[in-house]
PDB file of C-alpha atoms in Angstrom:
ATOM      1  CA  MET A   9       2.571 -15.930   5.127  1.00  0.00           C
ATOM      2  CA  LEU A  10       3.951 -12.585   5.610  1.00  0.00           C
ATOM      3  CA  ARG A  11       6.943 -12.074   4.164  1.00  0.00           C
ATOM      4  CA  GLU A  12       9.706  -9.687   2.549  1.00  0.00           C
ATOM      5  CA  ALA A  13       9.166  -9.647  -1.361  1.00  0.00           C
ATOM      6  CA  THR A  14      12.105 -10.379  -3.576  1.00  0.00           C
ATOM      7  CA  THR A  15      13.023  -9.651  -6.907  1.00  0.00           C
ATOM      8  CA  ALA A  16      12.153 -13.264  -7.670  1.00  0.00           C
ATOM      9  CA  ASP A  17       8.839 -12.203  -7.102  1.00  0.00           C
ATOM     10  CA  ILE A  18       8.899  -9.696  -9.699  1.00  0.00           C
ATOM     11  CA  PRO A  19       6.882 -11.347 -12.361  1.00  0.00           C
ATOM     12  CA  ALA A  20       4.031 -12.813  -9.653  1.00  0.00           C
ATOM     13  CA  LEU A  21       3.795  -8.954  -8.588  1.00  0.00           C
ATOM     14  CA  ILE A  22       2.971  -7.838 -12.179  1.00  0.00           C
ATOM     15  CA  ALA A  23       0.598 -10.438 -12.383  1.00  0.00           C
ATOM     16  CA  ALA A  24      -1.253  -9.258  -9.320  1.00  0.00           C
ATOM     17  CA  GLU A  25      -0.940  -5.347  -9.747  1.00  0.00           C
ATOM     18  CA  LEU A  26      -3.106  -6.173 -13.304  1.00  0.00           C
ATOM     19  CA  ALA A  27      -5.690  -8.082 -11.495  1.00  0.00           C
ATOM     20  CA  CYS A  28      -5.916  -5.899  -8.361  1.00  0.00           C
ATOM     21  CA  PHE A  29      -5.922  -2.483 -10.711  1.00  0.00           C
ATOM     22  CA  GLY A  30      -6.657  -3.051 -14.043  1.00  0.00           C
ATOM     23  CA  ASP A  31      -5.840  -0.741 -16.404  1.00  0.00           C
ATOM     24  CA  GLU A  32      -4.124   1.824 -13.155  1.00  0.00           C
ATOM     25  CA  ALA A  33      -1.541  -0.801 -12.548  1.00  0.00           C
ATOM     26  CA  TRP A  34       2.012  -0.186 -12.139  1.00  0.00           C
ATOM     27  CA  THR A  35       3.844  -0.721 -15.360  1.00  0.00           C
ATOM     28  CA  PRO A  36       6.531  -4.058 -14.527  1.00  0.00           C
ATOM     29  CA  GLY A  37       9.303  -1.108 -14.394  1.00  0.00           C
ATOM     30  CA  MET A  38       7.519   0.864 -11.518  1.00  0.00           C
ATOM     31  CA  VAL A  39       7.348  -2.676  -9.854  1.00  0.00           C
ATOM     32  CA  ARG A  40      11.206  -3.432 -10.430  1.00  0.00           C
ATOM     33  CA  GLU A  41      11.874   0.103  -9.574  1.00  0.00           C
ATOM     34  CA  GLU A  42      10.470  -0.753  -5.665  1.00  0.00           C
ATOM     35  CA  PHE A  43      13.595  -3.181  -5.286  1.00  0.00           C
ATOM     36  CA  GLU A  44      16.046  -0.172  -5.713  1.00  0.00           C
ATOM     37  CA  ARG A  45      14.508   2.304  -4.079  1.00  0.00           C
ATOM     38  CA  ALA A  46      16.736   3.474  -0.642  1.00  0.00           C
ATOM     39  CA  GLY A  47      14.597   3.197   1.966  1.00  0.00           C
ATOM     40  CA  GLY A  48      12.213   0.786   0.561  1.00  0.00           C
ATOM     41  CA  ILE A  49      10.219  -1.806   1.684  1.00  0.00           C
ATOM     42  CA  GLN A  50       8.328  -4.882  -0.025  1.00  0.00           C
ATOM     43  CA  LEU A  51       6.110  -7.491   1.430  1.00  0.00           C
ATOM     44  CA  ALA A  52       4.575 -10.443   0.053  1.00  0.00           C
ATOM     45  CA  ALA A  53       1.357 -12.632   1.719  1.00  0.00           C
ATOM     46  CA  ASP A  54       1.460 -16.016   0.404  1.00  0.00           C
ATOM     47  CA  ALA A  55      -1.226 -18.702   0.779  1.00  0.00           C
ATOM     48  CA  GLU A  56      -0.588 -22.276  -0.561  1.00  0.00           C
ATOM     49  CA  GLY A  57       2.822 -21.332  -2.557  1.00  0.00           C
ATOM     50  CA  LYS A  58       0.598 -18.270  -4.311  1.00  0.00           C
ATOM     51  CA  LEU A  59       1.504 -14.532  -4.088  1.00  0.00           C
ATOM     52  CA  VAL A  60      -2.079 -13.435  -2.525  1.00  0.00           C
ATOM     53  CA  GLY A  61      -1.433  -9.514  -1.648  1.00  0.00           C
ATOM     54  CA  PHE A  62       1.643  -6.998  -1.470  1.00  0.00           C
ATOM     55  CA  ALA A  63       2.635  -3.638   0.085  1.00  0.00           C
ATOM     56  CA  PHE A  64       5.171  -1.584  -0.823  1.00  0.00           C
ATOM     57  CA  GLY A  65       6.237   1.273   1.474  1.00  0.00           C
ATOM     58  CA  TRP A  66       9.069   4.167   1.420  1.00  0.00           C
ATOM     59  CA  LEU A  67      10.909   4.811   4.743  1.00  0.00           C
ATOM     60  CA  VAL A  68      12.035   9.239   4.555  1.00  0.00           C
ATOM     61  CA  ILE A  69      13.875   9.997   7.257  1.00  0.00           C
ATOM     62  CA  ASP A  70      11.631   8.656  10.165  1.00  0.00           C
ATOM     63  CA  GLU A  71       7.898   8.494   8.243  1.00  0.00           C
ATOM     64  CA  LEU A  72       6.461   6.092   6.166  1.00  0.00           C
ATOM     65  CA  HIS A  73       4.849   6.554   2.684  1.00  0.00           C
ATOM     66  CA  VAL A  74       2.605   3.674   2.048  1.00  0.00           C
ATOM     67  CA  LEU A  75       3.297   3.273  -1.720  1.00  0.00           C
ATOM     68  CA  HIS A  76       0.757   0.595  -2.947  1.00  0.00           C
ATOM     69  CA  ILE A  77      -0.926  -2.113  -0.839  1.00  0.00           C
ATOM     70  CA  ALA A  78      -3.655  -4.690  -2.392  1.00  0.00           C
ATOM     71  CA  ALA A  79      -4.902  -8.263  -1.878  1.00  0.00           C
ATOM     72  CA  MET A  80      -5.615 -10.506  -4.889  1.00  0.00           C
ATOM     73  CA  PRO A  81      -9.929 -10.576  -5.267  1.00  0.00           C
ATOM     74  CA  SER A  82     -10.410 -14.603  -4.079  1.00  0.00           C
ATOM     75  CA  VAL A  83      -8.680 -12.942  -0.713  1.00  0.00           C
ATOM     76  CA  ARG A  84     -10.245  -9.628  -0.158  1.00  0.00           C
ATOM     77  CA  ARG A  85     -11.926  -9.204   3.118  1.00  0.00           C
ATOM     78  CA  SER A  86     -10.070 -11.883   4.893  1.00  0.00           C
ATOM     79  CA  GLY A  87      -7.517  -9.779   6.429  1.00  0.00           C
ATOM     80  CA  VAL A  88      -4.728 -10.002   3.960  1.00  0.00           C
ATOM     81  CA  GLY A  89      -4.963  -6.277   3.586  1.00  0.00           C
ATOM     82  CA  ARG A  90      -4.763  -5.422   7.453  1.00  0.00           C
ATOM     83  CA  GLU A  91      -1.732  -7.639   8.220  1.00  0.00           C
ATOM     84  CA  LEU A  92      -0.004  -5.963   5.005  1.00  0.00           C
ATOM     85  CA  LEU A  93      -0.196  -2.621   6.211  1.00  0.00           C
ATOM     86  CA  GLY A  94       0.211  -3.418  10.048  1.00  0.00           C
ATOM     87  CA  ARG A  95       3.477  -5.343   9.291  1.00  0.00           C
ATOM     88  CA  LEU A  96       4.546  -2.521   6.998  1.00  0.00           C
ATOM     89  CA  VAL A  97       4.289  -0.266   9.442  1.00  0.00           C
ATOM     90  CA  ARG A  98       5.781  -2.058  12.069  1.00  0.00           C
ATOM     91  CA  ALA A  99       8.686  -2.757   9.897  1.00  0.00           C
ATOM     92  CA  ALA A 100       9.464   0.860   9.118  1.00  0.00           C
ATOM     93  CA  GLY A 101       9.548   2.128  12.824  1.00  0.00           C
ATOM     94  CA  ALA A 102       8.098   5.256  11.994  1.00  0.00           C
ATOM     95  CA  GLU A 103       5.955   7.011  14.083  1.00  0.00           C
ATOM     96  CA  THR A 104       4.232   8.352  11.267  1.00  0.00           C
ATOM     97  CA  ALA A 105       2.819   7.233   7.924  1.00  0.00           C
ATOM     98  CA  TRP A 106       1.156   8.620   4.922  1.00  0.00           C
ATOM     99  CA  LEU A 107      -0.991   7.484   2.320  1.00  0.00           C
ATOM    100  CA  GLU A 108      -3.120   8.659  -0.534  1.00  0.00           C
ATOM    101  CA  VAL A 109      -6.524   6.958  -1.067  1.00  0.00           C
ATOM    102  CA  ARG A 110      -8.886   7.135  -3.864  1.00  0.00           C
ATOM    103  CA  ALA A 111     -12.160   8.905  -2.141  1.00  0.00           C
ATOM    104  CA  ASN A 112     -14.150   6.715  -3.731  1.00  0.00           C
ATOM    105  CA  ASN A 113     -12.564   3.014  -2.650  1.00  0.00           C
ATOM    106  CA  ALA A 114     -14.712   3.041   0.538  1.00  0.00           C
ATOM    107  CA  PRO A 115     -13.440  -0.487   1.240  1.00  0.00           C
ATOM    108  CA  ALA A 116     -10.027   0.866   1.931  1.00  0.00           C
ATOM    109  CA  ILE A 117     -10.812   3.741   3.631  1.00  0.00           C
ATOM    110  CA  ARG A 118     -12.608   1.785   6.307  1.00  0.00           C
ATOM    111  CA  LEU A 119      -9.654  -0.361   6.509  1.00  0.00           C
ATOM    112  CA  TYR A 120      -7.002   2.514   6.874  1.00  0.00           C
ATOM    113  CA  GLU A 121      -9.238   4.312   9.653  1.00  0.00           C
ATOM    114  CA  ARG A 122     -10.014   1.002  11.432  1.00  0.00           C
ATOM    115  CA  GLU A 123      -5.960   0.701  11.755  1.00  0.00           C
ATOM    116  CA  GLY A 124      -5.481   4.333  12.905  1.00  0.00           C
ATOM    117  CA  PHE A 125      -5.064   6.368   9.510  1.00  0.00           C
ATOM    118  CA  VAL A 126      -7.249   9.838   9.716  1.00  0.00           C
ATOM    119  CA  GLU A 127      -7.913  12.175   6.755  1.00  0.00           C
ATOM    120  CA  VAL A 128      -5.772  15.124   6.766  1.00  0.00           C
ATOM    121  CA  GLY A 129      -6.212  16.200   3.128  1.00  0.00           C
ATOM    122  CA  ARG A 130      -7.190  15.863  -0.387  1.00  0.00           C
ATOM    123  CA  ARG A 131      -5.935  16.030  -3.328  1.00  0.00           C
ATOM    124  CA  PRO A 132      -8.128  16.892  -6.061  1.00  0.00           C
ATOM    125  CA  ARG A 133      -8.188  15.339  -9.779  1.00  0.00           C
ATOM    126  CA  TYR A 134      -4.667  13.264  -8.367  1.00  0.00           C
ATOM    127  CA  TYR A 135      -5.359   9.886 -10.410  1.00  0.00           C
ATOM    128  CA  ALA A 136      -5.194   9.516 -14.221  1.00  0.00           C
ATOM    129  CA  ASP A 137      -8.822   9.589 -14.651  1.00  0.00           C
ATOM    130  CA  GLY A 138      -9.326  12.507 -12.708  1.00  0.00           C
ATOM    131  CA  GLY A 139     -10.385  10.877  -9.832  1.00  0.00           C
ATOM    132  CA  ASP A 140      -9.953  12.796  -5.527  1.00  0.00           C
ATOM    133  CA  ALA A 141      -7.408  11.544  -3.371  1.00  0.00           C
ATOM    134  CA  ILE A 142      -7.662  11.530   0.204  1.00  0.00           C
ATOM    135  CA  VAL A 143      -4.367  11.838   1.940  1.00  0.00           C
ATOM    136  CA  MET A 144      -4.440  10.084   5.234  1.00  0.00           C
ATOM    137  CA  ARG A 145      -2.213   9.793   7.986  1.00  0.00           C
ATOM    138  CA  TYR A 146      -0.857   7.620  11.110  1.00  0.00           C
ATOM    139  CA  GLY A 147       1.048   8.871  13.391  1.00  0.00           C
ATOM    140  CA  CYS A 148       1.186   8.271  17.589  1.00  0.00           C
ATOM    141  CA  ALA A 149      -0.094  12.350  18.178  1.00  0.00           C
ATOM    142  CA  LEU A 150      -3.339  10.625  16.839  1.00  0.00           C
ATOM    143  CA  ARG A 151      -3.559   7.915  19.143  1.00  0.00           C
TER     144      ARG A 151
END
């Protein structure tokens, strides 16, 4: 079940961050800040009463910035990530969406491409470990 995340979800979101991203997980403070961000959209996916995925986005005027999206390892490749991404885009009501994804994260890149995102650039050494990011855009002009 997809729903809006609330501050009551913060402990589960922090645990999911660690499970999904390990050393690159957002800090507890970063997760909390998402609930204070003007234009922020926070979504959660539940299964059997447990958080199994989440998405954070930021609506800036008429553009969505996909900040973070994840599915717990136990539900990957089940459609949870696709559902979260679709709901995030619809909830924002934006005509354009942007995101950065690790250049070596082939499963995420395939998901984004299937959902209509296209590569529009790269950010060399974007991540703390020196990894590159691919910048992707979704928008009506691309359909």
